[in-house]
Short mmCIF file of C-alpha atoms in Angstrom, two decimals:
data_model
loop_
_atom_site.label_atom_id
_atom_site.label_comp_id
_atom_site.label_asym_id
_atom_site.label_seq_id
_atom_site.Cartn_x
_atom_site.Cartn_y
_atom_site.Cartn_z
CA MET A 1 -29.65 -15.17 42.04
CA VAL A 2 -29.80 -18.55 40.27
CA LEU A 3 -32.20 -17.02 37.66
CA ARG A 4 -29.79 -14.15 37.33
CA LYS A 5 -26.91 -16.48 36.54
CA ILE A 6 -29.01 -18.48 34.15
CA LEU A 7 -29.97 -15.34 32.23
CA ALA A 8 -26.28 -14.14 32.15
CA LEU A 9 -25.11 -17.48 30.78
CA ALA A 10 -27.94 -17.34 28.16
CA LEU A 11 -26.78 -13.93 26.95
CA VAL A 12 -23.16 -15.12 26.74
CA ALA A 13 -24.20 -18.08 24.70
CA ILE A 14 -26.44 -15.91 22.42
CA PHE A 15 -23.58 -13.48 21.77
CA ALA A 16 -21.14 -16.37 21.22
CA LEU A 17 -23.17 -17.81 18.38
CA PRO A 18 -22.26 -16.92 14.87
CA GLN A 19 -23.75 -13.63 13.76
CA PRO A 20 -26.04 -13.74 10.64
CA LEU A 21 -24.29 -12.61 7.52
CA LEU A 22 -25.11 -9.34 5.92
CA ALA A 23 -26.32 -9.37 2.39
CA LEU A 24 -24.31 -7.71 -0.39
CA ASN A 25 -26.62 -6.03 -2.76
CA LEU A 26 -25.42 -4.95 -6.24
CA ILE A 27 -26.59 -1.42 -6.81
CA GLY A 28 -24.65 -0.31 -9.84
CA THR A 29 -22.30 -1.50 -12.64
CA VAL A 30 -19.82 0.21 -14.88
CA LYS A 31 -19.00 -2.17 -17.94
CA THR A 32 -15.75 -1.88 -19.77
CA ASN A 33 -13.74 -3.83 -22.39
CA ALA A 34 -10.60 -3.27 -20.33
CA GLU A 35 -8.48 -6.09 -18.95
CA TYR A 36 -7.98 -4.33 -15.65
CA THR A 37 -9.60 -1.59 -13.75
CA TYR A 38 -8.78 0.51 -10.72
CA ALA A 39 -11.37 2.75 -8.94
CA VAL A 40 -10.67 5.41 -6.37
CA TRP A 41 -13.43 7.29 -4.52
CA ASN A 42 -13.18 10.66 -3.00
CA SER A 43 -15.71 11.38 -0.28
CA LYS A 44 -15.35 15.15 -0.51
CA SER A 45 -16.32 15.49 -4.13
CA LYS A 46 -18.48 12.33 -4.27
CA LEU A 47 -16.65 11.23 -7.37
CA LEU A 48 -15.04 8.05 -8.50
CA ALA A 49 -11.91 7.99 -10.59
CA ILE A 50 -11.54 4.93 -12.76
CA GLY A 51 -8.43 3.77 -14.56
CA LEU A 52 -8.93 1.29 -17.39
CA TYR A 53 -5.98 -0.73 -18.75
CA TRP A 54 -5.70 -3.08 -21.67
CA ARG A 55 -2.85 -4.53 -23.77
CA SER A 56 -2.82 -3.96 -27.61
CA VAL A 57 -2.67 -7.29 -29.37
CA LEU A 58 -1.08 -5.61 -32.37
CA VAL A 59 1.90 -3.67 -30.80
CA GLY A 60 2.14 -5.53 -27.37
CA LYS A 61 1.96 -2.18 -25.33
CA TYR A 62 -0.35 -1.16 -22.60
CA TYR A 63 -2.93 1.58 -23.13
CA SER A 64 -5.11 3.33 -20.59
CA GLU A 65 -8.24 5.52 -20.22
CA LEU A 66 -9.39 7.62 -17.35
CA ALA A 67 -13.07 8.22 -16.35
CA ILE A 68 -14.60 10.12 -13.57
CA ILE A 69 -18.14 9.29 -12.51
CA SER A 70 -20.45 10.13 -9.74
CA SER A 71 -22.04 7.64 -7.18
CA ASN A 72 -25.30 7.71 -9.12
CA GLY A 73 -23.60 6.70 -12.45
CA SER A 74 -23.53 10.07 -14.22
CA VAL A 75 -20.29 10.46 -16.24
CA VAL A 76 -18.22 13.67 -15.47
CA TRP A 77 -15.22 13.16 -17.75
CA VAL A 78 -13.61 10.43 -20.01
CA SER A 79 -10.01 11.15 -21.14
CA GLY A 80 -9.89 8.97 -24.28
CA LYS A 81 -6.97 6.61 -25.06
CA ILE A 82 -3.67 7.21 -23.41
CA LYS A 83 -0.49 5.42 -24.25
CA GLY A 84 0.95 3.87 -21.12
CA PHE A 85 -0.23 2.74 -17.69
CA VAL A 86 -2.14 5.38 -15.68
CA HIS A 87 -2.05 5.76 -11.95
CA PRO A 88 -4.79 8.24 -10.66
CA LEU A 89 -4.65 10.07 -7.29
CA TRP A 90 -7.18 12.48 -5.88
CA SER A 91 -6.35 15.69 -3.94
CA ASN A 92 -7.84 15.61 -0.48
CA ASP A 93 -10.70 17.84 -1.31
CA GLY A 94 -11.53 16.09 -4.50
CA ARG A 95 -11.10 19.19 -6.73
CA LEU A 96 -8.08 17.87 -8.65
CA LEU A 97 -7.16 14.36 -10.08
CA ALA A 98 -3.45 13.81 -10.70
CA PHE A 99 -2.35 10.79 -12.81
CA ARG A 100 1.08 9.49 -13.64
CA VAL A 101 1.66 7.85 -17.04
CA GLU A 102 4.02 4.93 -16.72
CA ASP A 103 6.07 4.01 -19.79
CA SER A 104 4.39 6.87 -21.54
CA PHE A 105 4.71 7.82 -25.32
CA GLU A 106 3.10 11.10 -24.69
CA ASN A 107 4.80 14.40 -24.06
CA TYR A 108 4.10 14.28 -20.34
CA ASP A 109 4.45 11.84 -17.43
CA ILE A 110 2.32 13.45 -14.88
CA ALA A 111 -0.97 15.58 -15.51
CA VAL A 112 -3.51 17.18 -13.32
CA TYR A 113 -7.19 17.45 -14.19
CA ASP A 114 -9.38 20.10 -12.53
CA VAL A 115 -12.97 18.85 -12.04
CA ALA A 116 -14.57 22.38 -11.85
CA LYS A 117 -12.82 23.57 -14.91
CA GLY A 118 -13.38 20.41 -16.70
CA LYS A 119 -9.86 20.26 -18.18
CA ILE A 120 -6.23 19.27 -17.68
CA ILE A 121 -4.62 22.40 -16.04
CA GLY A 122 -0.95 21.18 -15.90
CA LYS A 123 1.50 18.65 -17.30
CA PHE A 124 4.99 17.64 -16.33
CA SER A 125 7.37 16.10 -18.83
CA THR A 126 10.55 14.23 -17.92
CA LYS A 127 13.69 14.12 -20.14
CA SER A 128 14.76 10.88 -21.81
CA TYR A 129 17.23 9.94 -19.08
CA GLU A 130 14.65 10.53 -16.33
CA ASN A 131 11.72 8.74 -14.87
CA VAL A 132 9.07 9.94 -12.32
CA GLY A 133 7.91 7.83 -9.46
CA PRO A 134 4.71 7.61 -7.46
CA ILE A 135 3.00 10.92 -6.71
CA SER A 136 1.50 12.45 -3.55
CA TRP A 137 -0.75 15.45 -2.87
CA SER A 138 -0.09 17.75 0.16
CA PRO A 139 -3.06 17.94 2.59
CA LYS A 140 -4.18 21.28 1.28
CA GLY A 141 -3.94 20.33 -2.34
CA ASN A 142 -1.47 23.08 -3.19
CA GLN A 143 1.43 20.86 -3.92
CA ILE A 144 1.91 17.75 -5.91
CA THR A 145 5.15 15.85 -4.88
CA PHE A 146 7.03 13.04 -6.60
CA PRO A 147 10.42 11.63 -7.11
CA ILE A 148 12.44 12.17 -10.36
CA HIS A 149 14.95 9.29 -10.94
CA ASP A 150 18.00 10.45 -12.84
CA ILE A 151 18.95 7.21 -14.57
CA ALA A 152 22.26 8.55 -15.92
CA ARG A 153 23.65 9.84 -12.61
CA GLU A 154 21.87 7.27 -10.38
CA ILE A 155 20.43 9.83 -8.00
CA VAL A 156 16.84 10.76 -6.98
CA ARG A 157 15.36 14.22 -6.46
CA VAL A 158 12.10 14.66 -4.69
CA VAL A 159 10.32 17.74 -6.00
CA SER A 160 7.17 19.55 -5.19
CA TYR A 161 5.19 21.77 -7.67
CA ASN A 162 1.98 23.68 -7.58
CA PRO A 163 -0.95 21.83 -9.47
CA GLU A 164 -0.40 23.74 -12.68
CA PHE A 165 3.36 22.81 -12.67
CA SER A 166 4.03 26.52 -13.34
CA ASP A 167 6.17 26.87 -10.11
CA LYS A 168 8.49 24.53 -8.30
CA ILE A 169 7.98 24.88 -4.57
CA TRP A 170 10.93 22.92 -3.37
CA GLU A 171 13.40 20.17 -4.27
CA SER A 172 15.37 17.81 -2.22
CA SER A 173 19.03 17.05 -2.45
CA GLY A 174 19.99 13.96 -4.41
CA ILE A 175 19.38 10.61 -2.85
CA GLU A 176 22.05 8.20 -4.09
CA ASN A 177 21.33 4.97 -6.08
CA ALA A 178 17.77 4.51 -4.99
CA SER A 179 14.42 3.74 -6.53
CA ILE A 180 11.50 5.34 -4.63
CA THR A 181 8.46 2.96 -4.68
CA TRP A 182 6.02 4.94 -2.35
CA ILE A 183 5.75 8.53 -1.27
CA SER A 184 3.14 10.36 0.96
CA TRP A 185 2.51 13.47 2.81
CA ASN A 186 1.11 13.20 6.45
CA ASN A 187 -2.16 14.91 7.17
CA ARG A 188 -0.49 17.59 9.28
CA GLY A 189 1.57 18.75 6.20
CA ASN A 190 4.85 18.79 7.94
CA ARG A 191 6.40 15.39 6.84
CA VAL A 192 6.95 13.54 3.52
CA ALA A 193 7.51 9.81 4.03
CA SER A 194 8.95 7.59 1.28
CA LEU A 195 10.04 4.01 0.88
CA ALA A 196 12.96 3.11 -1.48
CA LEU A 197 14.97 0.06 -2.65
CA THR A 198 18.68 0.37 -3.28
CA PHE A 199 21.06 -2.10 -5.01
CA SER A 200 24.73 -2.49 -3.85
CA LYS A 201 27.12 -3.38 -6.66
CA GLN A 202 29.69 -4.28 -4.02
CA THR A 203 27.63 -6.75 -1.89
CA PHE A 204 25.16 -7.52 -4.75
CA THR A 205 22.18 -7.10 -2.38
CA VAL A 206 18.95 -5.11 -2.31
CA THR A 207 18.27 -2.92 0.70
CA GLY A 208 14.80 -1.63 1.64
CA LYS A 209 14.78 1.63 3.52
CA ALA A 210 12.51 4.28 4.68
CA ILE A 211 13.33 8.01 3.98
CA MET A 212 11.70 11.00 5.79
CA LEU A 213 11.64 14.58 4.55
CA ASN A 214 10.23 17.72 6.33
CA GLY A 215 7.65 19.93 4.55
CA ASN A 216 10.37 21.87 2.70
CA GLY A 217 12.06 18.82 1.25
CA ARG A 218 15.01 18.43 3.65
CA VAL A 219 15.98 14.82 4.27
CA LEU A 220 15.59 14.29 7.95
CA TRP A 221 16.56 10.54 8.26
CA GLU A 222 17.01 7.35 6.54
CA LYS A 223 16.33 3.90 8.14
CA LYS A 224 17.52 0.55 6.86
CA LEU A 225 14.68 -2.04 7.12
CA PHE A 226 16.08 -5.21 5.43
CA GLU A 227 18.87 -6.43 3.12
CA ILE A 228 18.41 -9.49 0.83
CA ALA A 229 19.60 -11.07 -2.34
CA PRO A 230 18.11 -9.64 -5.52
CA GLU A 231 16.39 -12.85 -6.48
CA GLU A 232 14.63 -13.23 -3.13
CA PRO A 233 10.87 -12.05 -3.11
CA HIS A 234 10.17 -9.06 -1.01
CA ILE A 235 7.56 -6.43 -0.45
CA LEU A 236 7.62 -3.09 1.40
CA VAL A 237 4.39 -0.91 2.14
CA ALA A 238 3.73 1.94 4.58
CA LYS A 239 0.75 4.16 5.69
CA TRP A 240 0.29 7.23 7.81
CA ASP A 241 -2.30 7.24 10.56
CA ARG A 242 -5.29 9.54 10.12
CA ASN A 243 -3.65 12.23 12.42
CA GLY A 244 -0.36 12.17 10.48
CA GLU A 245 1.60 11.41 13.66
CA LEU A 246 2.52 7.79 13.23
CA LEU A 247 3.96 6.01 10.23
CA ALA A 248 3.45 2.23 9.89
CA ILE A 249 5.76 0.20 7.77
CA LEU A 250 5.22 -3.41 6.91
CA PHE A 251 7.71 -5.54 5.02
CA VAL A 252 7.93 -9.18 4.14
CA THR A 253 10.96 -11.22 3.00
CA PRO A 254 11.68 -14.93 3.26
CA LYS A 255 13.36 -14.27 6.59
CA VAL A 256 10.72 -12.07 8.32
CA ALA A 257 7.31 -10.39 8.20
CA GLU A 258 7.59 -7.26 10.35
CA VAL A 259 5.76 -4.14 11.23
CA ARG A 260 7.50 -0.95 12.50
CA ILE A 261 5.63 2.10 13.84
CA TYR A 262 7.60 5.35 13.92
CA ASP A 263 6.49 8.81 15.03
CA GLU A 264 7.36 11.94 12.88
CA ASN A 265 10.52 12.52 14.81
CA VAL A 266 11.96 8.98 13.97
CA ILE A 267 11.32 7.50 17.38
CA LEU A 268 10.52 3.87 17.01
CA ASN A 269 7.24 3.27 18.93
CA ARG A 270 7.07 -0.41 18.24
CA ARG A 271 8.82 -3.13 16.26
CA HIS A 272 6.56 -6.23 15.99
CA VAL A 273 7.66 -9.43 14.20
CA ILE A 274 4.60 -11.24 12.87
CA ALA A 275 6.51 -14.19 11.57
CA SER A 276 10.07 -15.17 11.04
CA ASN A 277 11.93 -17.70 8.82
CA ILE A 278 9.02 -17.99 6.55
CA GLY A 279 11.09 -20.25 4.29
CA ASN A 280 11.63 -20.94 0.61
CA VAL A 281 8.91 -18.82 -0.96
CA SER A 282 8.36 -17.87 -4.56
CA TYR A 283 5.96 -14.94 -3.84
CA VAL A 284 5.13 -12.55 -1.01
CA SER A 285 2.77 -9.71 -0.66
CA ALA A 286 1.53 -7.35 2.05
CA VAL A 287 -1.12 -4.66 2.75
CA LEU A 288 -2.08 -2.52 5.73
CA ASP A 289 -4.59 0.20 6.72
CA TRP A 290 -5.07 2.27 9.86
CA SER A 291 -8.49 2.40 11.37
CA PRO A 292 -10.05 5.86 10.99
CA ASN A 293 -11.95 5.90 14.20
CA GLY A 294 -9.16 7.20 16.49
CA SER A 295 -8.42 3.80 18.10
CA LEU A 296 -5.06 3.62 16.47
CA SER A 297 -5.71 0.01 15.39
CA LEU A 298 -3.79 -1.17 12.48
CA ALA A 299 -4.82 -3.89 10.08
CA VAL A 300 -1.90 -5.80 8.56
CA SER A 301 -1.77 -8.89 6.42
CA TYR A 302 0.93 -10.89 4.57
CA SER A 303 0.69 -13.62 2.07
CA TYR A 304 3.09 -15.95 0.54
CA ILE A 305 3.30 -18.92 -1.93
CA ASN A 306 5.62 -21.73 -1.47
CA ILE A 307 5.98 -25.31 -2.96
CA ASN A 308 3.25 -26.68 -0.72
CA GLU A 309 0.77 -23.94 -0.04
CA SER A 310 -0.52 -20.47 -0.26
CA LEU A 311 -1.08 -18.90 3.02
CA SER A 312 -2.17 -15.36 4.48
CA LYS A 313 -2.08 -14.01 7.94
CA LEU A 314 -4.34 -11.11 8.95
CA ALA A 315 -3.83 -9.39 12.30
CA ILE A 316 -5.29 -6.23 13.92
CA ILE A 317 -2.81 -4.54 16.34
CA ASP A 318 -2.76 -1.40 18.23
CA ASP A 319 -0.12 1.34 17.93
CA ARG A 320 2.04 -0.55 20.66
CA GLY A 321 1.97 -3.78 18.66
CA ASN A 322 -0.43 -5.67 20.77
CA ILE A 323 -2.69 -8.03 18.69
CA ILE A 324 -6.37 -7.36 19.17
CA TRP A 325 -7.36 -10.27 16.90
CA LYS A 326 -5.98 -12.37 14.10
CA THR A 327 -7.01 -15.06 11.59
CA THR A 328 -5.46 -17.17 8.78
CA PHE A 329 -6.50 -17.88 5.27
CA ASN A 330 -5.46 -20.73 2.95
CA SER A 331 -5.55 -18.19 0.05
CA LEU A 332 -3.91 -14.97 -0.92
CA ILE A 333 -5.20 -11.62 0.63
CA SER A 334 -5.18 -9.13 -2.17
CA TYR A 335 -6.40 -5.96 -0.48
CA LEU A 336 -7.84 -4.59 2.81
CA SER A 337 -9.67 -1.38 3.89
CA TRP A 338 -11.50 -0.02 6.85
CA ASN A 339 -14.89 1.63 6.26
CA PRO A 340 -15.06 5.36 7.15
CA SER A 341 -16.30 4.67 10.77
CA GLY A 342 -13.53 2.03 11.39
CA HIS A 343 -16.11 -0.48 12.55
CA ILE A 344 -15.89 -2.83 9.51
CA LEU A 345 -12.76 -4.22 7.93
CA ALA A 346 -13.13 -5.38 4.28
CA ILE A 347 -10.63 -7.81 2.76
CA THR A 348 -10.52 -9.62 -0.66
CA THR A 349 -8.81 -12.82 -1.22
CA GLN A 350 -7.87 -14.83 -4.26
CA GLU A 351 -8.93 -18.32 -3.93
CA PRO A 352 -7.13 -21.42 -5.30
CA ASP A 353 -9.47 -21.43 -8.28
CA GLY A 354 -8.38 -17.79 -9.12
CA LYS A 355 -11.72 -16.31 -8.13
CA TYR A 356 -12.01 -13.45 -5.58
CA MET A 357 -13.83 -13.58 -2.19
CA LEU A 358 -14.88 -10.46 -0.17
CA TYR A 359 -14.90 -10.78 3.64
CA LEU A 360 -16.36 -8.20 6.00
CA PHE A 361 -15.24 -8.28 9.75
CA ASN A 362 -16.65 -6.46 12.66
CA SER A 363 -14.45 -4.92 15.32
CA GLU A 364 -14.40 -8.25 17.28
CA GLY A 365 -13.09 -10.14 14.28
CA GLN A 366 -16.28 -11.93 13.38
CA ILE A 367 -17.11 -12.47 9.67
CA ILE A 368 -20.32 -10.51 8.94
CA CYS A 369 -20.36 -10.92 5.22
CA ARG A 370 -18.76 -13.31 2.74
CA GLU A 371 -19.34 -13.13 -1.13
CA HIS A 372 -17.81 -14.03 -4.31
CA VAL A 373 -16.88 -10.75 -6.20
CA ASP A 374 -15.34 -9.93 -9.56
CA GLY A 375 -12.51 -7.84 -8.45
CA PHE A 376 -10.06 -7.26 -5.67
CA TYR A 377 -9.68 -3.37 -5.11
CA ILE A 378 -11.84 -1.98 -2.39
CA SER A 379 -13.04 1.67 -2.13
CA TRP A 380 -15.63 2.58 0.42
CA LEU A 381 -18.41 5.10 -0.67
CA SER A 382 -19.88 5.25 2.73
CA ASN A 383 -20.11 3.14 5.93
CA GLU A 384 -22.48 0.84 4.19
CA SER A 385 -21.54 0.92 0.54
CA LEU A 386 -18.43 0.13 -1.40
CA VAL A 387 -16.90 -0.30 -4.86
CA ILE A 388 -15.06 -3.27 -6.22
CA SER A 389 -12.67 -3.05 -9.20
CA GLY A 390 -9.61 -4.91 -10.57
CA LEU A 391 -11.03 -6.84 -13.39
CA ASN A 392 -13.02 -5.69 -16.47
CA GLN A 393 -15.92 -4.04 -14.61
CA ILE A 394 -16.66 -1.78 -11.63
CA LEU A 395 -19.25 -3.01 -9.17
CA PHE A 396 -21.20 -1.01 -6.64
CA TYR A 397 -22.43 -2.75 -3.58
CA SER A 398 -24.65 -1.78 -0.55
CA LEU A 399 -25.09 -3.43 2.91
CA LYS A 400 -28.41 -1.78 3.44
CA GLY A 401 -30.35 -3.32 0.59
CA GLY A 402 -31.81 -1.63 -2.46
CA GLU A 403 -32.13 -2.43 -6.13
CA ARG A 404 -29.72 -1.84 -8.91
CA GLY A 405 -29.54 1.94 -9.60
CA PHE A 406 -27.57 2.15 -12.77
CA GLU A 407 -25.60 0.36 -15.43
CA ILE A 408 -23.26 2.29 -17.75
CA ASP A 409 -20.91 1.31 -20.47
CA LEU A 410 -17.74 3.47 -20.67
CA GLU A 411 -16.97 2.17 -24.13
CA GLU A 412 -20.05 4.09 -25.58
CA LEU A 413 -18.87 7.27 -23.98
CA ALA A 414 -15.22 7.22 -24.79
CA GLY A 415 -13.84 9.78 -27.28
CA GLU A 416 -11.80 7.18 -28.95
CA ASN A 417 -13.43 3.75 -28.69
CA ARG A 418 -11.37 0.57 -28.60
CA ILE A 419 -12.06 -2.52 -30.60
CA PRO A 420 -12.77 -5.39 -28.17
CA TYR A 421 -10.33 -8.25 -28.47
CA THR A 422 -12.96 -10.77 -29.74
CA HIS A 423 -14.14 -8.49 -32.46
CA LEU A 424 -10.57 -7.64 -33.38
CA LEU A 425 -9.53 -11.35 -33.61
CA ILE A 426 -12.64 -12.12 -35.74
CA ALA A 427 -11.90 -9.22 -38.03
CA LEU A 428 -8.27 -10.36 -38.43
CA SER A 429 -9.33 -13.95 -39.01
CA LEU A 430 -11.78 -12.88 -41.72
CA LEU A 431 -9.20 -10.70 -43.33
CA ALA A 432 -6.71 -13.61 -43.41
CA VAL A 433 -9.29 -15.89 -45.09
CA PHE A 434 -10.15 -13.26 -47.60
CA VAL A 435 -6.41 -12.69 -48.52
CA LEU A 436 -5.83 -16.49 -48.71
CA ALA A 437 -8.85 -16.85 -50.95
CA VAL A 438 -7.65 -14.10 -53.17
CA LEU A 439 -4.10 -15.76 -53.51
CA ILE A 440 -5.61 -19.17 -54.28
CA ARG A 441 -7.89 -17.78 -56.96
CA ARG A 442 -4.90 -15.83 -58.60
CA ARG A 443 -2.84 -19.08 -58.82
CA LYS A 444 -5.72 -20.85 -60.63
#
């Protein structure tokens, strides 16, 4: 009996010890001359969509480029230069890539690219007094849904088209005086959830709200979440669970950081206050993600900056709001994402020196990997491999080992190459020197 107790205590001591960290192996790199990047993986098609963004030093406008590559580095498509800021989104089956162009000078604001056909199959153009908001694919990929903000009449219409934009499937009634910042179909295909900010001219306040539509575009309900002064920092994010039955909403203001979980019929399952009276902050952010393994655990984090500190809180809660585990960082959490099995949670933080750190947690909340990375967006390729983007290159990592498999340069493959900033500045400097020398010579 005594021996049995000793063995039990030894096992407890062994499991209580810090676990050895996993190695993060770089297996591929996509180089760019962009200022920012955003990579989105689709597990069905095994393709990665990459948005590249840079600002022209000559005209002060943002330009973009879209690329699609496979996990082994082969390039499927490169769009060439696009005027504006591009937001890509895959359909669930990975056949179609929709992208919204923000502040576009082109003759369309949303386009859909068909991977199999190798071409853009549909474009949607707004009028001069309109603007389109975020986009969402229906689960079957037969509808692309987005809000149209009518600036002149201060109303919003949520519309749904087929991928070719040849047929409007439905349109909601006007939503008064709102800016829709997020929209998403649930996986069951019977609800469209959206988040909106409204401004009151009477009270001079900003209100954050959730708006739910059915699968035919009828507004089912609106819920007020918070009301603050316009100058106060705030963030409002949401996500459906993998079954499409629960909607988690996370919002942060100087007064409160709160999670609310609704079912599709507007019943509030749980209202969980993470923190209250955060104080006089200059910046707030928040991210969340449901675990895909059926446990209905939800990773939520919020960050803030005030006069004295930068601080982030990370918590894993169940669908009833009970905390499973939590931790704190003296840095800003930029992004978080569960791996496909739901057994590893990845987060990136921005450290005080401006660099980014990747942390991997197991289901018990232990850190199993910690590495400096050049980026902050996370997209999982598999349970053991992921992609990091955000800065001027895309990095492929593996937790299983392996050597670098590929290194490609999108600049060499683009139809309309850009001039890198350093080269452009050198060329302009040489041109200025040449012009000055000519003027001096003429004066002599």
